[in-house]
C-alpha positions in Angstrom: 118.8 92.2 83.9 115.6 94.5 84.7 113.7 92.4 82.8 115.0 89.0 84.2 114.2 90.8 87.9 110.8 91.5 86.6 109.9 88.2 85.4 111.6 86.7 88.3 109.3 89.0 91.1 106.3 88.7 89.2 106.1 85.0 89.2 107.2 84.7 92.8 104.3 87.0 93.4 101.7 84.8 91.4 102.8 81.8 93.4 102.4 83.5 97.0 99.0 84.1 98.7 97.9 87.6 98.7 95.4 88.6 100.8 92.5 87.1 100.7 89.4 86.5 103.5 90.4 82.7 103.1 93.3 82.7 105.1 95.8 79.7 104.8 98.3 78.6 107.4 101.0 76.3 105.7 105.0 76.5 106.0 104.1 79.3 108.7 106.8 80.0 112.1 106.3 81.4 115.2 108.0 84.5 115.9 109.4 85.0 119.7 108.1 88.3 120.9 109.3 88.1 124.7 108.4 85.2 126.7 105.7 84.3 124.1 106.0 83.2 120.4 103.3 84.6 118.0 101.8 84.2 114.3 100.0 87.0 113.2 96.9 84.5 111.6 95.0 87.6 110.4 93.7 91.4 110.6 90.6 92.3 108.6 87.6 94.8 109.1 84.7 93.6 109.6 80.9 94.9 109.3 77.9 94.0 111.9 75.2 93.2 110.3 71.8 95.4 110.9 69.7 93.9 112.7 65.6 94.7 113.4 64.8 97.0 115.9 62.4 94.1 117.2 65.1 91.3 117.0 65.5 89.2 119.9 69.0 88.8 121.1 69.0 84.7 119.4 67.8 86.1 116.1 70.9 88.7 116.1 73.3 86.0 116.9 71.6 83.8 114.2 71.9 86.7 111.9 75.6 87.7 112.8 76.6 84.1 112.3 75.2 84.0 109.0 76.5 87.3 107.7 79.5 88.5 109.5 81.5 85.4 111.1 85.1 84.2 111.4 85.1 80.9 111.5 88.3 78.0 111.9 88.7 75.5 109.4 90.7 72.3 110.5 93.1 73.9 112.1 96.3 71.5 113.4 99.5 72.1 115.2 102.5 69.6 114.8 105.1 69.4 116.7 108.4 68.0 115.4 108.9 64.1 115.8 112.4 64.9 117.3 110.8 66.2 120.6 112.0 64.7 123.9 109.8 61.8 124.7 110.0 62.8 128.1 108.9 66.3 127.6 106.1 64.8 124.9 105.2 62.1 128.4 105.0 65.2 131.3 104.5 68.6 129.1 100.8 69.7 128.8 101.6 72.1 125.8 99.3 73.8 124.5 98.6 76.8 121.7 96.2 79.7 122.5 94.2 81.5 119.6 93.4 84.9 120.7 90.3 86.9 119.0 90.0 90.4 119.4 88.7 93.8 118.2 91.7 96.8 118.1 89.9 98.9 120.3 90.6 96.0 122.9 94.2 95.7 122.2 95.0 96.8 126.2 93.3 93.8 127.5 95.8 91.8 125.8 99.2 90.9 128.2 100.3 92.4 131.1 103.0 92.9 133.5 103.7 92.1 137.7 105.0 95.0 140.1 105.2 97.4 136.9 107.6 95.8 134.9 107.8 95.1 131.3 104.4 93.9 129.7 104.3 90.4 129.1 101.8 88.5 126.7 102.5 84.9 128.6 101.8 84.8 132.2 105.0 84.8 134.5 104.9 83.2 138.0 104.9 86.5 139.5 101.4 87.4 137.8 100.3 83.6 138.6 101.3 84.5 142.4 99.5 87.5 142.3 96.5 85.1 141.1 95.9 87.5 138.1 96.4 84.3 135.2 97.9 80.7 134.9 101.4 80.2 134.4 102.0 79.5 130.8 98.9 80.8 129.4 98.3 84.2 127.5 97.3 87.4 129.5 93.7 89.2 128.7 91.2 90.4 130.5 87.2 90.9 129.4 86.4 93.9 127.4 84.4 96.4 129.3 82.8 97.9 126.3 82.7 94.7 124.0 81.4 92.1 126.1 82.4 88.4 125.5 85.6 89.6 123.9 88.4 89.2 123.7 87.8 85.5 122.6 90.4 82.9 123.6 90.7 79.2 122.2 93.1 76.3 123.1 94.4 73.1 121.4 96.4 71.5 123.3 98.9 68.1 123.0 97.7 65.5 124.9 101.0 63.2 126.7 103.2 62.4 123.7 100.9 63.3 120.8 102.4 65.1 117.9 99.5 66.9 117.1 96.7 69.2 118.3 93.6 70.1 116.8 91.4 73.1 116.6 87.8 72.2 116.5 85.7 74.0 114.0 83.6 76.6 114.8 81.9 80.2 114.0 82.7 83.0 115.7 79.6 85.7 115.5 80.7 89.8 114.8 77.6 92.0 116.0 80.4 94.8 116.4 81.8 96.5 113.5 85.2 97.0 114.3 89.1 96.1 113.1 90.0 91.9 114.2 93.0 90.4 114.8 93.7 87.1 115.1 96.8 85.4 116.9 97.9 82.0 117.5 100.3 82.2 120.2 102.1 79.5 122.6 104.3 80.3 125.5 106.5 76.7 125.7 110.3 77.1 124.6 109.7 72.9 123.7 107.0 73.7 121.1 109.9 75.6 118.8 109.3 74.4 115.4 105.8 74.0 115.9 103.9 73.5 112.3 100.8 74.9 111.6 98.1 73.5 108.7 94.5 75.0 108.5 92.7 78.4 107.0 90.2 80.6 108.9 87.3 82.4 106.9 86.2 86.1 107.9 83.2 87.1 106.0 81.1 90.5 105.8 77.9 90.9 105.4 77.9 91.8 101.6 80.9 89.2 100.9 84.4 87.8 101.2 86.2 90.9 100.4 87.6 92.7 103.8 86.2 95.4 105.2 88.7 98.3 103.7 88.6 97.2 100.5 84.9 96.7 100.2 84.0 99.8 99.0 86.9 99.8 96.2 84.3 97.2 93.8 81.6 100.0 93.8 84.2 103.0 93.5 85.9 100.3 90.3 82.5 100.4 88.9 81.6 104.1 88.6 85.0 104.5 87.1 84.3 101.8 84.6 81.0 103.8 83.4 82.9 107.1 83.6 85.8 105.0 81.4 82.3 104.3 78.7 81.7 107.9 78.8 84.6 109.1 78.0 85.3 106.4 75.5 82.1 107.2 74.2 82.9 111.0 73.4 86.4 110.4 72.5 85.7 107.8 69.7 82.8 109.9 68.5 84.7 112.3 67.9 87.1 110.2 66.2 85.5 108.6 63.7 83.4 111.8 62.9 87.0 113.4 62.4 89.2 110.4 61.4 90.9 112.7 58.2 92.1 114.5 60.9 93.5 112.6 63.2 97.3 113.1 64.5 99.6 110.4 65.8 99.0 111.9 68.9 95.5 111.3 69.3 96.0 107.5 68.6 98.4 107.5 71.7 95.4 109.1 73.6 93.1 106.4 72.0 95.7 103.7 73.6 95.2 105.2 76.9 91.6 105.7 77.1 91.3 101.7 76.0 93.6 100.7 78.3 91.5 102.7 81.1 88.5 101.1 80.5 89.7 97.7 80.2 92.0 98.1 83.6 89.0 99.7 85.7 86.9 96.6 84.0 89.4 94.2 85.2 89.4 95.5 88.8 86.0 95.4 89.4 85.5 91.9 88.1 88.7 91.0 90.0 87.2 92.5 93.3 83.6 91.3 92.4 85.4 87.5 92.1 87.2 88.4 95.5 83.7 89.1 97.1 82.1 85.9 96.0 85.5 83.5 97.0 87.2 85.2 99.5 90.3 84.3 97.2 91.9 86.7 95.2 91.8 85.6 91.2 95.4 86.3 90.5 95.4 85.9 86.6 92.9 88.7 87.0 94.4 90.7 89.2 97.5 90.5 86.7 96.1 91.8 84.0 94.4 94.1 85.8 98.0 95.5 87.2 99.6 95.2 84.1 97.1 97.4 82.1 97.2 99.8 84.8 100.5 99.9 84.5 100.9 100.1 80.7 98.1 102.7 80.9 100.2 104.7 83.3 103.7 104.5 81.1 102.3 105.7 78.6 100.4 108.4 79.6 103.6 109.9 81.3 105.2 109.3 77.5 102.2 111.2 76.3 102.6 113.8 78.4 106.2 114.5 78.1 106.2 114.1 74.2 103.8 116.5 74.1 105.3 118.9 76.5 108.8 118.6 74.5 106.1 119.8 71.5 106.4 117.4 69.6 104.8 117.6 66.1 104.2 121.1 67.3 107.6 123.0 67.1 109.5 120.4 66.2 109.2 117.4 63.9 111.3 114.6 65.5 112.4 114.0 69.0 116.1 113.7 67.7 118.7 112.2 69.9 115.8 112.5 73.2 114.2 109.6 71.6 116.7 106.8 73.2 116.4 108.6 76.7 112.9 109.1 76.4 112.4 105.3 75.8 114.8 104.4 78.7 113.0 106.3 81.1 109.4 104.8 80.0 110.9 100.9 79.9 112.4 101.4 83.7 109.3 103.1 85.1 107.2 100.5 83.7 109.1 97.7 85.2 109.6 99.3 88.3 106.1 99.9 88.7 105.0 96.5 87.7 107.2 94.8 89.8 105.5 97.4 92.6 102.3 96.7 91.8 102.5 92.9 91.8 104.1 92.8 95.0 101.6 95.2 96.5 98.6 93.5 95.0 99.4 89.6 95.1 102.5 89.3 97.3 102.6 90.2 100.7 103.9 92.9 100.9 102.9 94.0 104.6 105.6 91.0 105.8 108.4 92.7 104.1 110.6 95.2 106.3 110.3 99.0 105.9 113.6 98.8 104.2 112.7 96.0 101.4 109.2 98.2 101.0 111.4 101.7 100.7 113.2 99.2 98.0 110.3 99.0 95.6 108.9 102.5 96.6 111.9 104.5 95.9 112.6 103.6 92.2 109.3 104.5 91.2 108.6 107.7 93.3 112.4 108.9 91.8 111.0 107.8 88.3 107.8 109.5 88.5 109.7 112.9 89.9 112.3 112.6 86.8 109.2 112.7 85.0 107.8 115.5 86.2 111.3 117.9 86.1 111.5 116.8 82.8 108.1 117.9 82.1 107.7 120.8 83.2 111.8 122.2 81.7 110.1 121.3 78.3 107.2 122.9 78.7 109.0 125.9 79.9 110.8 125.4 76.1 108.0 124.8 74.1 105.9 128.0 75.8 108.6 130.1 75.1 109.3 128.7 71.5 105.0 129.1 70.2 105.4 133.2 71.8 108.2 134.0 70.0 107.0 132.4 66.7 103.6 134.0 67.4 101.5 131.1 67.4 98.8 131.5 69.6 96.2 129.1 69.2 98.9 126.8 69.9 100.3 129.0 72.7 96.6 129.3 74.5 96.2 125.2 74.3 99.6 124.5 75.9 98.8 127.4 78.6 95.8 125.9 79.6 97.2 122.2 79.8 100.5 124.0 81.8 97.8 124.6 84.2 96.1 121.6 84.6 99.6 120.3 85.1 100.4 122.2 87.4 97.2 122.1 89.2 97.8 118.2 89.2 101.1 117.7 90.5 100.1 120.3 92.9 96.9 118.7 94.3 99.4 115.0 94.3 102.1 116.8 96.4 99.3 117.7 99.0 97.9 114.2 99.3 101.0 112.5 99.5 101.9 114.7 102.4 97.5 113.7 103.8 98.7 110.2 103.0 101.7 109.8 105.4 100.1 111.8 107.6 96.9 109.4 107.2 99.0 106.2 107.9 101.3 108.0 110.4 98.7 108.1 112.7 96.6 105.2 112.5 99.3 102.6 113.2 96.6 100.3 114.7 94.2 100.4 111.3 91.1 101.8 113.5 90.2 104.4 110.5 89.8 101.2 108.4 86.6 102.2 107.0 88.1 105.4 105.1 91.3 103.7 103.5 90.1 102.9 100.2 89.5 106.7 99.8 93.5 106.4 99.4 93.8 104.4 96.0 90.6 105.5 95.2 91.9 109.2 94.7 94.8 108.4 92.3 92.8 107.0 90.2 90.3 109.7 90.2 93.1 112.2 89.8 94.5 110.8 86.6 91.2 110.4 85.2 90.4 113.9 85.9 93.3 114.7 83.9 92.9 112.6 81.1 89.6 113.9 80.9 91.2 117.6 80.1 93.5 116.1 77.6 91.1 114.5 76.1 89.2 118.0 75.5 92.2 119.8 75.0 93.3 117.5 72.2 89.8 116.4 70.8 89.8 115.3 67.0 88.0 118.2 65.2 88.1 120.0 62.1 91.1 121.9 63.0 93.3 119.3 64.6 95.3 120.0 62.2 96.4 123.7 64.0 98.5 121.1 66.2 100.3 119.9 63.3 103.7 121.7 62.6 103.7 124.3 60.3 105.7 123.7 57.1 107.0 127.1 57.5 108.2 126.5 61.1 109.4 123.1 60.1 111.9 125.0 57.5 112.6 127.4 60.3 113.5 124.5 63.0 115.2 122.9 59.9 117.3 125.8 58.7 118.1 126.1 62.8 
């Protein structure tokens, strides 16, 4: 059943748009949000470009226009054929696209004598002569001038549809954009929408927060070649030598490189299309998530000393495997959703739905983890074994350290999104991702030094002395 669910999500998420700087508008509703109904069409940060400290104010909008811009790309409203034909004959419909930076978000609606803010214009703010009736609330930035920006397509008599014309809108402020189509007429209900908008950066398609992610993708690829460079070195210099457990490590270091290679020529595609290329982005996920499995297998095998103090994993094996086969599907399925789905239109409680397993998963791990190494410390003193008993210390402690440094940036993490509801710390987000992958390369790094092939990999190797003891036991 997991893996009919997982099959089932991840192709539902291959078929869906992710998010992309080409945003397409097709089997889209309005939502009714108070006396108006809204589409969210798009939130993305976006960079001004620098300009010449000599430019004249024509050559910065020419240069804005060319490398930041969001522009609309036959956009069309239908209304459904079943409208009255007498509202079609008298109504003067019309939908409103509204432009605007977050730090401008006050400027948007309003509200008469005190009451509750509006986005529409009511007749008691059209008596007070502050908008039109029927049209959306805003007033001019005093810090952004020209903005907020407002557009209108409107029906003409009993015309079905409306139409957009095309055209670029310049960003010569870096800041967070939103972008809503909006319409305040109950008759417009089923309205249909059919178009894309392009927002573009000055480097490229790929939005502002994510933007620095390709570069950050490759440093860790060329840190991946370093590694892999010393690891295998020292593999085939040793090869005589090497345990079952340094293959597994080999597995994990290949899988590293080719999942950081993936993302950066995922995100380097993304740049160059403004579309995300989703059979890259799957494999890219996938090998992540392989990668990630089993490295926590690794890690727990090892901590349960295996091959050290004892020579099979007995009747753990089973559970061991159960627990590795669920956290890879749950985190799959996760990953998918988060990274080609859209996952930012699901409710908190469908996202708590696909967080939950996996954060209960990865704490299982980590109890389990740290009982067994609790085991296997204790087992290595009493048989007096301590060159095994000084490499298990050490990698107790960069455990420890680990989970320790984790548990303090989850808590920076909610804190981080807690309070910037509004995305206006856009610029610092990738940091976020960025971290966990530099965490568990950290620590792969120290395994890799701790459990380097050498001359003596055999030490890790158990004894046949202590095998007839833990036999005999």
């Amino acid at each position: 059943r997991a893996l009919l669910l997982f099959l089932a999500v991840a192709v539902a998420a291959l078929l869906r748009t992710g998010e992309a700087s080409v945003h397409e508008y097709s089997g889209l509703s309005f939502l009714n949000k108070g006396n108006a109904f809204i589409l969210h069409a798009g939130s993305e940060g976006l960079y001004a470009p620098v300009s010449p400290a000599n430019a004249t104010a024509e050559e910065e909008d020419d240069e804005a226009a060319a490398a930041a811009f969001i522009r609309f790309d036959k956009i069309t409203f239908r209304r459904p054929e079943e409208t009255n034909d007498s509202v079609k004959e008298t109504s003067s419909s019309k939908v409103q696209i509204i432009v605007f930076e977050i730090e401008d978000r006050e400027m948007i609606g309003g509200s008469a004598y005190g009451g509750q803010k509006a986005i529409c214009c009511t007749s008691d703010l059209a008596k007070l002569g502050a908008c039109a009736e029927g049209s959306v609330i805003y007033r001019p930035s005093q810090v952004n001038p020209g903005w907020p920006q407002l557009f209108v397509a409107s029906f003409d008599g009993s015309d079905l549809i409306a139409t957009l014309p095309s055209r670029t809108i310049p960003v010569k402020k870096t800041g967070m954009y939103n972008m809503y189509f909006i319409h305040c007429d109950p008759a417009l209900a089923g309205l249909e929408i059919d178009g894309k908008t392009i927002w573009k950066n000055p480097t490229g398609y790929l939005p502002g927060r994510m933007a620095p992610l390709k570069n950050f993708f490759g440093l860790m690829s060329f840190a991946f070649v370093i590694l892999g460079i010393y690891w295998f070195y020292q593999y085939m210099k040793f090869w005589r030598e090497v345990l079952p457990l340094q293959n597994c490590i080999t597995l994990v270091i290949t899988l590293g490189m080719l999942e950081m290679a993936l993302w950066y020529f995922e995100y380097a595609e993304f740049n160059e299309t403004g579309v995300r290329a989703k059979a890259i982005t799957f494999w890219a996920v996938t090998f992540g998530t392989i990668k990630r499995t089993v490295a926590r297998l690794i890690i727990l095998i090892v901590s349960m000393g295996y091959g050290v103090v004892r020579p099979t994993l007995g009747g753990l094996t089973s559970k061991v495997v159960m627990l590795g086969g669920t956290f890879f599907v749950a985190t799959e399925i996760l990953e998918l959703v988060e990274n080609l789905g859209t996952v930012n239109d699901l409710s908190g409680k469908a996202r708590l739905f696909l967080v939950y397993p996996v954060a209960i998963l990865d704490a299982s791990f980590i109890v389990w983890i740290f009982i067994s190494l609790a085991k296997t410390l204790s087992q290595l003193q009493a048989r007096r074994l301590m060159a095994k008993l000084d490499i298990y210390r050490k990698f107790t402690i960069a455990l420890a350290i680990t989970v320790l440094v984790s548990i303090g940036w989850i808590g920076y993490e909610i804190y981080f999104k807690s309070t910037d509801v509004f995305n206006e710390r856009w610029q610092y987000a990738w940091i976020i991702p960025a971290f966990w992958h530099a965490l568990s390369f950290s620590l792969l790094c120290v395994i890799s030094y701790l459990w380097a092939p050498s001359q003596s990999s055999m030490r890790f190797k158990i004894s046949q002395d202590l095998l007839y003891i833990v036999q005999q036991n």
